[in-house]
CSV table of C-alpha atoms in Angstrom, one decimal:
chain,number,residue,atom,x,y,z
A,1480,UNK,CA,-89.4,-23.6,24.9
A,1481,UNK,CA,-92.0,-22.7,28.1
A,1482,UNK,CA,-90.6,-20.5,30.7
A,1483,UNK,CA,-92.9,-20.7,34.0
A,1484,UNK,CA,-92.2,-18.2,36.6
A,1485,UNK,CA,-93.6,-18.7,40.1
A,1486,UNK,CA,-93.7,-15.6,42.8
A,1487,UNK,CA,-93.5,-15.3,45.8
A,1488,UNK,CA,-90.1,-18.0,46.8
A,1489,UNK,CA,-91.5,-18.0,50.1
A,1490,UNK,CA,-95.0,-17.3,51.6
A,1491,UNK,CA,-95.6,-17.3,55.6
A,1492,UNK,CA,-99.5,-16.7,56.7
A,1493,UNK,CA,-101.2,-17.2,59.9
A,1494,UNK,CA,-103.3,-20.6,60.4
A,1495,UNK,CA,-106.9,-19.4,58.8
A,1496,UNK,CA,-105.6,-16.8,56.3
A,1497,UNK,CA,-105.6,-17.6,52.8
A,1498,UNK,CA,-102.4,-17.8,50.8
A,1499,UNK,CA,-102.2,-16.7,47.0
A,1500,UNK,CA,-99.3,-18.2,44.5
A,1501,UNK,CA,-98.6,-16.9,41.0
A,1502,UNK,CA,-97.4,-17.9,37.7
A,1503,UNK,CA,-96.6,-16.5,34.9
A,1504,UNK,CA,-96.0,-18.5,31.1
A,1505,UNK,CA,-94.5,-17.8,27.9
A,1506,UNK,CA,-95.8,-20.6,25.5
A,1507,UNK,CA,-99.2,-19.7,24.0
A,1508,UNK,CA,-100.0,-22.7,23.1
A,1509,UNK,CA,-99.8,-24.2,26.2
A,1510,UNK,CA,-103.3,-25.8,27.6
A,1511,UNK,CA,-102.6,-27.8,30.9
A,1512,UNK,CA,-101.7,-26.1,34.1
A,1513,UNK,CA,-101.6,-28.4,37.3
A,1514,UNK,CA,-100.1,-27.5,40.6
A,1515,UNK,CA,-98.1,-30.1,42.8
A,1516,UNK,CA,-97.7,-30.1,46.5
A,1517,UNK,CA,-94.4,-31.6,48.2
A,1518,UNK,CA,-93.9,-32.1,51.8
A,1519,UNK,CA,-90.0,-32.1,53.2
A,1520,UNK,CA,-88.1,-35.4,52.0
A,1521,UNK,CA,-91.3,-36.5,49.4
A,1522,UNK,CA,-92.5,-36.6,46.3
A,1523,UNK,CA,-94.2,-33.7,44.0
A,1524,UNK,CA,-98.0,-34.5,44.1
A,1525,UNK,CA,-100.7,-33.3,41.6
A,1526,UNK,CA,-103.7,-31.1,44.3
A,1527,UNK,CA,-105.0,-29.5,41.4
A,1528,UNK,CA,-105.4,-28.6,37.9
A,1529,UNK,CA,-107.0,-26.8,35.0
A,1530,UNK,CA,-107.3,-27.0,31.4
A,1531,UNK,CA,-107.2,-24.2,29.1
A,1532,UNK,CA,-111.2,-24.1,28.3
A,1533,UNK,CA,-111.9,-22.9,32.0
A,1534,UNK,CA,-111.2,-19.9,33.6
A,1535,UNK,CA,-111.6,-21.0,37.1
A,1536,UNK,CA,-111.7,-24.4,39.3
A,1537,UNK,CA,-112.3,-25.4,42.6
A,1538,UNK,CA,-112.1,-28.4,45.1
A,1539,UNK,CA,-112.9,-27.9,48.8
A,1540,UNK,CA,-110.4,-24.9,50.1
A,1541,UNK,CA,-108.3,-25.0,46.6
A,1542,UNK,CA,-109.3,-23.0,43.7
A,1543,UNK,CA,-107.2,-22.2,40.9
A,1544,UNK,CA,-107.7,-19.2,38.2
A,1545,UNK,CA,-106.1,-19.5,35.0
A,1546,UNK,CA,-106.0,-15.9,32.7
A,1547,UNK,CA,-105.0,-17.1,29.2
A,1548,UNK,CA,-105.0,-14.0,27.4
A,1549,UNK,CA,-102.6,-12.4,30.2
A,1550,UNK,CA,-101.1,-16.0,30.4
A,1551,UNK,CA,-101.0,-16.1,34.1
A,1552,UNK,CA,-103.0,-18.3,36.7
A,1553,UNK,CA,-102.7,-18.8,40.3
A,1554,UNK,CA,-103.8,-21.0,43.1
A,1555,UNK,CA,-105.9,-19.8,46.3
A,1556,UNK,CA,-105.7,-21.9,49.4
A,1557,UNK,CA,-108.1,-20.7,51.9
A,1558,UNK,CA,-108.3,-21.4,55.7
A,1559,UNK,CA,-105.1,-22.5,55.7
A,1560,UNK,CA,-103.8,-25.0,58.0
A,1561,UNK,CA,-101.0,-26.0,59.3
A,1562,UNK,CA,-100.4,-29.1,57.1
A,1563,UNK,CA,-100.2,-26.7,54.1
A,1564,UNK,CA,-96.8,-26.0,55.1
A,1565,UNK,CA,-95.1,-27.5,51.8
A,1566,UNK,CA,-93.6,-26.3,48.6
A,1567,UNK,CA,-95.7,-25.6,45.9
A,1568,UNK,CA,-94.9,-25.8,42.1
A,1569,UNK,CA,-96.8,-24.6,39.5
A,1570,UNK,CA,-96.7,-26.1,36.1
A,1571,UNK,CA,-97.6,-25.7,32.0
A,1572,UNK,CA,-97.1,-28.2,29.3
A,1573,UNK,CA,-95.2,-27.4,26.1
A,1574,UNK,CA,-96.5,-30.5,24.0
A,1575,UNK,CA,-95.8,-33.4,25.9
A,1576,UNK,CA,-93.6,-32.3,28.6
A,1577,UNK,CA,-94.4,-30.2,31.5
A,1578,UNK,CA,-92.1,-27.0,33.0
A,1579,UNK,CA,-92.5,-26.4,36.4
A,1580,UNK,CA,-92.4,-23.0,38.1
A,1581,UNK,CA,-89.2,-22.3,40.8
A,1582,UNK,CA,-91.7,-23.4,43.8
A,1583,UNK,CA,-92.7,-21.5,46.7
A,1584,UNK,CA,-92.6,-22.6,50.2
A,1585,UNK,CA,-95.9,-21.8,52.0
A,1586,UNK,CA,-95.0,-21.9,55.9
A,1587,UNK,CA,-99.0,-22.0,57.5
A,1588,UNK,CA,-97.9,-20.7,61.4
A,1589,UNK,CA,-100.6,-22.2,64.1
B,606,UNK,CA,-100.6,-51.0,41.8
B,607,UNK,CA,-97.1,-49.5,44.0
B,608,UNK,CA,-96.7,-46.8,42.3
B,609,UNK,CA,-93.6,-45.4,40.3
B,610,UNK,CA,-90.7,-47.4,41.9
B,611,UNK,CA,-87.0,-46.1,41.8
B,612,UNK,CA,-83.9,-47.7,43.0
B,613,UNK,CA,-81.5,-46.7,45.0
B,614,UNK,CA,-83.3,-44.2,47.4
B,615,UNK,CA,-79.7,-42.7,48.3
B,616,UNK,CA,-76.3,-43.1,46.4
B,617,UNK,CA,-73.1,-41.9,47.9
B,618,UNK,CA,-70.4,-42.1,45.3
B,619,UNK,CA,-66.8,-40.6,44.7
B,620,UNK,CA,-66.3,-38.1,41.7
B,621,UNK,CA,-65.3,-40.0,38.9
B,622,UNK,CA,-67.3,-42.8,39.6
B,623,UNK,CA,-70.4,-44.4,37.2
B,624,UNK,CA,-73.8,-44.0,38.6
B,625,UNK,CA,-76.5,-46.1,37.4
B,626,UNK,CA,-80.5,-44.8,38.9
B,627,UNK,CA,-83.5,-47.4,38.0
B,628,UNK,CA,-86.8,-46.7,37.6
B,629,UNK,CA,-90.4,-48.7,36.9
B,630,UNK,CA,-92.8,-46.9,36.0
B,631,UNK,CA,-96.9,-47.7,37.0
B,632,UNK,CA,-98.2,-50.8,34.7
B,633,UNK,CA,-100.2,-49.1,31.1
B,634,UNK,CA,-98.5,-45.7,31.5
B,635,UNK,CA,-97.4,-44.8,28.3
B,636,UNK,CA,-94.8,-41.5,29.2
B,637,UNK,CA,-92.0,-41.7,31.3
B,638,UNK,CA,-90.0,-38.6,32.4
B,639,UNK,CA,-86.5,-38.1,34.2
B,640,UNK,CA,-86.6,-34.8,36.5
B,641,UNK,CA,-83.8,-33.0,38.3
B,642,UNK,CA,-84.1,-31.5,41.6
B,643,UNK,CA,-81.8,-29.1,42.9
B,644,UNK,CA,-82.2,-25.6,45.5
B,645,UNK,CA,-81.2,-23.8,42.9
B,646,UNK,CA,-82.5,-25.2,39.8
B,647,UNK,CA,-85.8,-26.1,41.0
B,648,UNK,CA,-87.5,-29.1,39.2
B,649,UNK,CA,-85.8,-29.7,35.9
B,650,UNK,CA,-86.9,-31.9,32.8
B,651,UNK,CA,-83.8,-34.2,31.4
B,652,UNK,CA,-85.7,-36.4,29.2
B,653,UNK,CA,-88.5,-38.5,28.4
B,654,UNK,CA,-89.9,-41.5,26.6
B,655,UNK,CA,-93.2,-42.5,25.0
B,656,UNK,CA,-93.8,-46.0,24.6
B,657,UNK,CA,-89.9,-46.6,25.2
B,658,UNK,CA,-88.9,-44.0,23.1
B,659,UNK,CA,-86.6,-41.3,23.7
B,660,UNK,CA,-88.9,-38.1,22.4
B,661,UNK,CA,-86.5,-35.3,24.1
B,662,UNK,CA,-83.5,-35.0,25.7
B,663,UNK,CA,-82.6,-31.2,25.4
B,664,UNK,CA,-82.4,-31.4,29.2
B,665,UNK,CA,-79.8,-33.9,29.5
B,666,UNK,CA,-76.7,-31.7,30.5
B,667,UNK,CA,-74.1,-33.2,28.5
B,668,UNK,CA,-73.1,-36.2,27.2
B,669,UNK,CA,-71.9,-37.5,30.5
B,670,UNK,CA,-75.6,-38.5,31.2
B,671,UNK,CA,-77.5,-41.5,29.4
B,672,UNK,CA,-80.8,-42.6,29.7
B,673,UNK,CA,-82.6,-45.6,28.3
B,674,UNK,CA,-86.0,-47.6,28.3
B,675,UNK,CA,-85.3,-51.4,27.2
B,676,UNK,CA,-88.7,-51.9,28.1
B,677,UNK,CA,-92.1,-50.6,29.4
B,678,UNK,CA,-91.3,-51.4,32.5
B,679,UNK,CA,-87.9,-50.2,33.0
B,680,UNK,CA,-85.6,-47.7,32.8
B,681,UNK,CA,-82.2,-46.3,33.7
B,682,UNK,CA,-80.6,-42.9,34.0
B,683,UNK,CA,-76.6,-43.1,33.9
B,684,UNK,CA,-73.6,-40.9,34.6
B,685,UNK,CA,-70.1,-41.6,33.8
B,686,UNK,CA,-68.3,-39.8,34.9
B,687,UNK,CA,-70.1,-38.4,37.9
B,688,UNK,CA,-68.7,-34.9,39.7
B,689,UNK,CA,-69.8,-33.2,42.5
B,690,UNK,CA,-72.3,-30.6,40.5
B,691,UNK,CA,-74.6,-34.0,39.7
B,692,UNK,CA,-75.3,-33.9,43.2
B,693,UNK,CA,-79.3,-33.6,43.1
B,694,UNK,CA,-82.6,-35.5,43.9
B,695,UNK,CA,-83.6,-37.9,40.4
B,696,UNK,CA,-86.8,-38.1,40.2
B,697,UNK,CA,-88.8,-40.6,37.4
B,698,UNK,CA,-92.3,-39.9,36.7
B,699,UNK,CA,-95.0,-41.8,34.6
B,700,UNK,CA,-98.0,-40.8,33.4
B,701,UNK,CA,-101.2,-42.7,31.4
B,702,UNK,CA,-101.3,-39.8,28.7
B,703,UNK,CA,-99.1,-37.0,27.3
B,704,UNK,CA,-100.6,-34.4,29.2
B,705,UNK,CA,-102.0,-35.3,32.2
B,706,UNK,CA,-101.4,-36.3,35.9
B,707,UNK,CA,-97.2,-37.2,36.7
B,708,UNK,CA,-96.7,-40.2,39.1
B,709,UNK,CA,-93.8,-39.3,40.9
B,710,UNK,CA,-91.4,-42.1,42.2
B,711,UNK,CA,-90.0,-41.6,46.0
B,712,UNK,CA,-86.8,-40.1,44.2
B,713,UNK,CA,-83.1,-41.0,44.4
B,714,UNK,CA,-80.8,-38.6,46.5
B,715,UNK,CA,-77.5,-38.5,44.7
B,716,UNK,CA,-74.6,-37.2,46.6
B,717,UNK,CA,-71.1,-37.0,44.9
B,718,UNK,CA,-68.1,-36.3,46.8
């Protein structure tokens, strides 16, 4: 089956740096990548996501890259703020089903 | 619409005991999925259903845990007998398409003593 790994576990930047998360897959054939935000005590939710037939995609101060042929994409928050501060998943589909990355918590100090 | 509802939002139980999690997934969404969330397991995929039907369970841990969908509208998670190591946050998710956007619930906090 997929095997996601997500680096680093934990991230801490200053309020206006940018922050960088990783992932790495196994499954070739996978073709969906989102990326899910979730604040203390809530629910995952989807900020992003790409699709195998782009290399790169952007909304506002999130982009995400997506490197099939190393099978690794990443998400760039820049300008971080302090309401950043969550953990992050990444994710790929195998088929139907989506594997999600170990998380990383992004702490965005003021 | 309210969005993926789950029932109960915590469960305290003893070890030994059945615990039964609920879970109503948005109106027209076709998938439903039962996650796992633990520190050190992360987010884990038990099983899910496409138009009430069980597709894959590999991540069920054993056969103490049951899941069904009587309907598109419902659907239940079970563990008999429950121990300590089920202690986690369930999550049910639904989604309008195989691969696309999940529609997390608010999640039920399981804790077994």
């Amino acid at each position: 089956g997929e095997n996601v790994e997500q680096h680093p576990s934990t991230l801490s930047v200053q309020e206006g740096d940018s922050a960088v998360i990783k992932c790495t897959y196994s499954d070739s054939a996978s073709n969906y990548f989102p990326w899910y935000k979730q604040e203390l005590g809530k629910r995952p939710q989807l900020i992003i996501d790409i699709r195998s037939n782009v290399g790169e995609k952007k909304d506002q101060r999130i982009a995400v890259t997506l490197n099939k042929t190393a099978k690794h994409f990443s998400l760039h928050i820049t300008e971080t703020q302090p309401e950043d501060s969550a953990v992050y998943f990444c994710a790929a589909n195998a088929g139907n089903m989506l594997t999600f990355g170990g998380g990383t918590r992004l702490m965005v100090k003021p | 619409d309210a969005g993926v509802i789950q029932s109960p939002r915590h469960e305290v139980t003893e070890m030994g005991q059945e615990v039964t999690l609920r879970c109503k997934p948005i109106s027209g969404h076709d998938y439903l999925f039962w996650y796992r969330q633990t520190m050190m397991r992360g987010l884990e995929l038990l099983i899910y259903f496409n138009n009430n039907v069980p597709i894959d369970d590999s991540g069920m841990p054993e056969d103490r845990f049951s899941a069904k969908m009587p309907n598109a509208s419902f659907s239940t998670l079970k563990i008999q007998p429950s121990e300590p190591r089920d202690s986690a946050v369930y999550f049910c998710a639904s989604s309008p398409g195989g691969t696309g956007e999940l529609f997390f619930g608010e999640g039920s906090r399981l804790t077994v003593l």
